[in-house]
Coordinates of C-alpha atoms in Angstrom, one line a residue:
X1 CA -17.4 -52.2 -55.7
X2 CA -21.1 -52.4 -56.4
X3 CA -22.6 -55.4 -58.3
X4 CA -24.8 -54.9 -61.4
X5 CA -27.1 -57.7 -62.6
X6 CA -29.5 -57.4 -65.6
X7 CA -32.5 -59.4 -66.8
X8 CA -33.9 -58.9 -70.3
X9 CA -37.2 -60.3 -71.5
X10 CA -38.6 -60.2 -75.1
X11 CA -41.4 -62.0 -76.8
X12 CA -42.3 -61.8 -80.5
X13 CA -45.1 -64.3 -79.9
X14 CA -46.7 -66.3 -77.1
X15 CA -48.2 -69.8 -76.7
X16 CA -51.6 -69.7 -78.4
X17 CA -52.7 -72.6 -76.1
X18 CA -52.3 -70.2 -73.1
X19 CA -54.1 -67.3 -74.8
X20 CA -57.3 -68.8 -76.3
X21 CA -55.7 -69.3 -79.8
X22 CA -54.0 -65.9 -79.9
X23 CA -50.3 -66.0 -80.7
X24 CA -49.6 -62.2 -80.3
X25 CA -47.0 -62.0 -83.1
X26 CA -44.7 -58.9 -83.0
X27 CA -41.6 -58.0 -84.9
X28 CA -39.0 -56.3 -82.7
X29 CA -39.4 -57.3 -79.1
X30 CA -36.7 -60.0 -79.0
X31 CA -34.3 -57.6 -80.7
X32 CA -35.2 -55.0 -78.1
X33 CA -34.2 -57.5 -75.4
X34 CA -31.0 -58.5 -77.2
X35 CA -30.0 -54.8 -77.7
X36 CA -30.6 -54.0 -74.0
X37 CA -28.6 -57.1 -73.0
X38 CA -25.7 -55.9 -75.2
X39 CA -25.7 -52.5 -73.7
X40 CA -25.8 -53.9 -70.2
X41 CA -23.0 -56.2 -70.8
X42 CA -20.8 -53.5 -72.3
X43 CA -21.5 -51.4 -69.2
X44 CA -20.3 -54.1 -66.9
X45 CA -23.5 -55.7 -65.8
X46 CA -23.7 -59.5 -65.4
X47 CA -26.4 -60.4 -67.9
X48 CA -29.1 -63.1 -67.4
X49 CA -30.5 -64.5 -70.6
X50 CA -31.9 -62.7 -72.5
X51 CA -35.1 -64.6 -72.0
X52 CA -36.7 -64.7 -75.4
X53 CA -39.9 -66.2 -76.8
X54 CA -40.7 -69.6 -75.3
X55 CA -37.9 -69.2 -72.7
X56 CA -39.8 -66.2 -71.3
X57 CA -42.2 -68.1 -69.0
X58 CA -43.6 -66.8 -65.7
X59 CA -41.4 -69.4 -63.9
X60 CA -38.2 -68.3 -65.7
X61 CA -38.8 -64.6 -65.0
X62 CA -39.7 -65.2 -61.4
X63 CA -36.6 -67.4 -60.9
X64 CA -34.3 -64.8 -62.5
X65 CA -35.6 -62.1 -60.2
X66 CA -35.5 -64.2 -57.1
X67 CA -31.9 -65.2 -57.9
X68 CA -31.0 -61.5 -58.4
X69 CA -32.7 -60.6 -55.1
X70 CA -30.6 -63.2 -53.3
X71 CA -27.4 -61.8 -54.7
X72 CA -27.8 -58.1 -54.6
X73 CA -27.1 -56.0 -51.4
X74 CA -27.1 -52.3 -50.5
X75 CA -25.5 -50.2 -53.2
X76 CA -26.0 -52.8 -55.9
X77 CA -28.3 -52.4 -59.0
X78 CA -30.7 -54.6 -61.1
X79 CA -31.4 -53.5 -64.6
X80 CA -34.7 -55.1 -65.8
X81 CA -36.2 -54.8 -69.2
X82 CA -39.4 -56.1 -70.8
X83 CA -40.5 -55.9 -74.4
X84 CA -43.8 -57.5 -75.5
X85 CA -47.5 -57.3 -75.1
X86 CA -49.1 -55.8 -72.0
X87 CA -52.5 -56.9 -70.7
X88 CA -55.0 -56.2 -67.9
X89 CA -56.9 -58.2 -65.3
X90 CA -59.5 -56.9 -62.8
X91 CA -58.0 -55.4 -59.7
X92 CA -59.2 -57.5 -56.7
X93 CA -56.9 -56.3 -54.0
X94 CA -57.6 -52.6 -54.6
X95 CA -54.0 -51.5 -55.1
X96 CA -54.9 -49.6 -58.2
X97 CA -56.7 -46.3 -58.7
X98 CA -58.8 -45.1 -61.6
X99 CA -59.8 -48.0 -63.9
X100 CA -59.5 -50.7 -61.2
X101 CA -57.4 -52.9 -63.5
X102 CA -54.0 -54.5 -62.8
X103 CA -51.5 -54.3 -65.6
X104 CA -49.7 -57.5 -66.8
X105 CA -46.7 -58.6 -68.8
X106 CA -47.9 -61.1 -71.4
X107 CA -45.3 -63.9 -70.9
X108 CA -45.1 -67.0 -73.0
X109 CA -47.3 -69.3 -70.9
X110 CA -49.3 -66.8 -68.8
X111 CA -49.6 -63.2 -67.7
X112 CA -47.4 -61.9 -64.9
X113 CA -49.6 -59.5 -62.9
X114 CA -47.9 -56.3 -61.7
X115 CA -48.7 -57.3 -58.1
X116 CA -46.4 -60.3 -58.6
X117 CA -43.7 -58.1 -60.0
X118 CA -43.8 -55.8 -57.0
X119 CA -44.0 -58.7 -54.6
X120 CA -40.7 -59.9 -56.2
X121 CA -39.2 -56.4 -55.8
X122 CA -40.1 -56.7 -52.1
X123 CA -37.5 -59.5 -51.8
X124 CA -34.6 -57.1 -52.6
X125 CA -32.5 -55.7 -49.8
X126 CA -32.7 -52.1 -48.6
X127 CA -30.4 -49.9 -50.7
X128 CA -30.7 -51.9 -53.9
X129 CA -31.5 -49.9 -57.0
X130 CA -33.9 -51.4 -59.6
X131 CA -34.0 -49.7 -63.0
X132 CA -36.9 -51.1 -65.1
X133 CA -37.7 -50.4 -68.7
X134 CA -41.0 -51.7 -70.1
X135 CA -41.8 -51.3 -73.9
X136 CA -45.4 -52.5 -73.8
X137 CA -48.9 -51.1 -73.3
X138 CA -51.8 -52.4 -71.3
X139 CA -54.9 -50.9 -72.8
X140 CA -56.4 -53.2 -75.5
X141 CA -59.4 -50.8 -75.7
X142 CA -57.1 -47.9 -76.6
X143 CA -55.3 -50.0 -79.1
X144 CA -58.5 -51.0 -80.8
X145 CA -59.5 -47.3 -81.2
X146 CA -56.2 -46.0 -82.5
X147 CA -57.0 -46.5 -86.2
X148 CA -60.1 -44.4 -85.7
X149 CA -58.4 -41.4 -84.1
X150 CA -55.2 -41.1 -86.2
X151 CA -55.2 -40.0 -89.8
X152 CA -54.2 -42.3 -92.6
X153 CA -51.0 -40.3 -93.1
X154 CA -50.1 -40.5 -89.4
X155 CA -50.8 -44.2 -89.3
X156 CA -48.5 -44.7 -92.4
X157 CA -45.7 -42.7 -90.7
X158 CA -46.0 -44.6 -87.4
X159 CA -46.7 -48.1 -88.7
X160 CA -45.8 -48.2 -92.4
X161 CA -49.4 -49.0 -93.2
X162 CA -52.8 -47.4 -92.8
X163 CA -54.7 -50.7 -92.8
X164 CA -56.5 -50.9 -89.4
X165 CA -56.0 -54.7 -89.1
X166 CA -52.2 -54.3 -89.7
X167 CA -52.0 -51.4 -87.3
X168 CA -53.7 -53.5 -84.6
X169 CA -51.1 -56.2 -85.1
X170 CA -48.3 -53.7 -84.6
X171 CA -49.4 -52.5 -81.2
X172 CA -48.0 -54.0 -78.0
X173 CA -51.3 -54.6 -76.2
X174 CA -53.3 -57.8 -75.9
X175 CA -56.6 -57.2 -77.7
X176 CA -59.6 -56.6 -75.4
X177 CA -61.5 -59.7 -76.6
X178 CA -58.5 -61.9 -75.9
X179 CA -58.0 -60.3 -72.5
X180 CA -61.7 -61.1 -71.6
X181 CA -61.5 -64.7 -72.9
X182 CA -58.3 -65.5 -71.1
X183 CA -59.5 -64.0 -67.8
X184 CA -62.8 -65.9 -68.1
X185 CA -61.0 -69.1 -68.7
X186 CA -58.2 -68.6 -66.1
X187 CA -60.0 -66.5 -63.6
X188 CA -59.2 -68.8 -60.6
X189 CA -55.5 -68.5 -61.4
X190 CA -55.4 -64.7 -61.7
X191 CA -57.8 -64.1 -58.7
X192 CA -55.6 -66.4 -56.6
X193 CA -52.4 -64.5 -57.5
X194 CA -54.0 -61.2 -56.4
X195 CA -55.3 -62.6 -53.2
X196 CA -51.7 -63.7 -52.3
X197 CA -50.2 -60.3 -53.2
X198 CA -52.1 -57.8 -51.0
X199 CA -51.9 -54.0 -51.2
X200 CA -50.2 -54.0 -47.8
X201 CA -47.5 -56.4 -49.0
X202 CA -46.9 -54.3 -52.1
X203 CA -46.1 -51.3 -49.9
X204 CA -43.1 -53.2 -48.3
X205 CA -40.5 -52.5 -50.9
X206 CA -37.1 -51.6 -49.4
X207 CA -35.3 -51.3 -52.7
X208 CA -35.6 -48.1 -54.8
X209 CA -37.4 -48.7 -58.1
X210 CA -37.1 -46.3 -61.1
X211 CA -39.4 -47.3 -63.9
X212 CA -39.5 -45.8 -67.4
X213 CA -42.4 -47.2 -69.4
X214 CA -42.9 -46.9 -73.2
X215 CA -46.2 -45.0 -72.8
X216 CA -48.8 -43.6 -70.4
X217 CA -51.4 -46.0 -69.0
X218 CA -54.1 -44.7 -71.5
X219 CA -51.8 -44.9 -74.5
X220 CA -50.3 -47.5 -76.8
X221 CA -46.7 -48.6 -77.6
X222 CA -45.8 -49.2 -81.2
X223 CA -43.8 -52.1 -82.5
X224 CA -41.3 -51.6 -85.3
X225 CA -39.3 -53.3 -88.0
X226 CA -36.1 -53.5 -85.9
X227 CA -36.9 -52.1 -82.4
X228 CA -40.0 -50.9 -80.7
X229 CA -40.6 -47.1 -81.1
X230 CA -39.7 -46.5 -77.4
X231 CA -36.6 -48.8 -77.4
X232 CA -35.4 -47.5 -80.7
X233 CA -35.7 -43.9 -79.5
X234 CA -33.9 -44.7 -76.3
X235 CA -31.0 -46.2 -78.4
X236 CA -30.9 -43.1 -80.6
X237 CA -30.7 -40.8 -77.5
X238 CA -28.1 -42.9 -75.8
X239 CA -25.9 -42.9 -78.9
X240 CA -23.7 -45.8 -77.8
X241 CA -22.9 -44.0 -74.5
X242 CA -22.4 -40.5 -75.8
X243 CA -25.4 -39.2 -73.9
X244 CA -24.1 -37.5 -70.8
X245 CA -27.2 -37.0 -68.7
X246 CA -29.1 -38.6 -65.9
X247 CA -32.1 -40.9 -65.8
X248 CA -34.4 -38.0 -65.8
X249 CA -32.6 -36.2 -68.6
X250 CA -32.7 -39.4 -70.6
X251 CA -36.4 -39.7 -70.1
X252 CA -37.0 -36.0 -71.1
X253 CA -35.0 -36.4 -74.3
X254 CA -36.8 -39.5 -75.3
X255 CA -40.2 -37.8 -74.7
X256 CA -39.1 -34.9 -76.9
X257 CA -38.6 -37.3 -79.8
X258 CA -41.8 -39.4 -79.4
X259 CA -45.2 -38.7 -81.0
X260 CA -47.8 -37.0 -78.8
X261 CA -49.9 -40.1 -78.5
X262 CA -47.0 -42.2 -77.0
X263 CA -45.4 -40.4 -74.1
X264 CA -42.9 -42.5 -72.0
X265 CA -43.6 -42.2 -68.3
X266 CA -41.0 -42.1 -65.4
X267 CA -42.2 -43.2 -62.0
X268 CA -40.3 -44.0 -58.8
X269 CA -41.5 -46.6 -56.2
X270 CA -40.2 -48.3 -53.1
X271 CA -37.7 -46.6 -50.7
X272 CA -37.3 -42.9 -51.5
X273 CA -33.9 -42.2 -53.1
X274 CA -34.0 -38.9 -55.0
X275 CA -30.3 -39.2 -55.9
X276 CA -31.1 -42.3 -58.0
X277 CA -32.8 -40.4 -60.7
X278 CA -29.9 -38.0 -61.0
X279 CA -27.4 -40.8 -61.6
X280 CA -26.2 -41.8 -65.1
X281 CA -28.0 -44.7 -66.8
X282 CA -26.2 -47.9 -67.5
X283 CA -23.9 -47.1 -64.6
X284 CA -23.2 -49.6 -61.8

């Protein structure tokens, strides 16, 4: 019988010492992680954590994924969720196209660069499935402009306020000035990380990865009072297990219910396994 492990990460704030005085306060990320852990446990997954707030360090996340990689074999599955701020650092190993920026998860003590995440995925055995949900956004520039491009009525509907400062606080992206200050201060660290995670290494992923993100790369993900907009919509669609469809069907139904400026994205990486996307979510 296959084994299912799950790791859930949620941060309502980060260590301001690590982020040039910015604490990144959010409302619902830790609840997102708790809700995903609850669903995973009910579906028979062995749950790690959840890793919340100060417990969600780069070392803790890395350790949890390395432990999972050591335990899972062909036919097994990892369910990984992240809810919090996203960030960006300059892409030095040329594994990105377009804006030449690497996305990050803004963990409590430092950013986890997407190169690191995919290097960790490279430690999983062939035939392992990895389902990843990330309710965050990476573009601080887009986040800053959102109050300028949405009407007051739309801002009020989405964020319960039309105040630009409050709207900015309810978006899950590290502000651009903070990104710049943190990278300038910790450039040696983030450059070293990318130099050790080369584009060639990132191509060597034997596991099959199915990633559903809360928005497109050029969009923002909204926080909420209870859950993030993406996570809350997923829970509505799933309906406690009443939803009968596949991963792709789940993604399509979530997209139908989301506003046009936040479109969840499904992408597959690693070893090709088309049947993975046709399977039922939360199934081991």
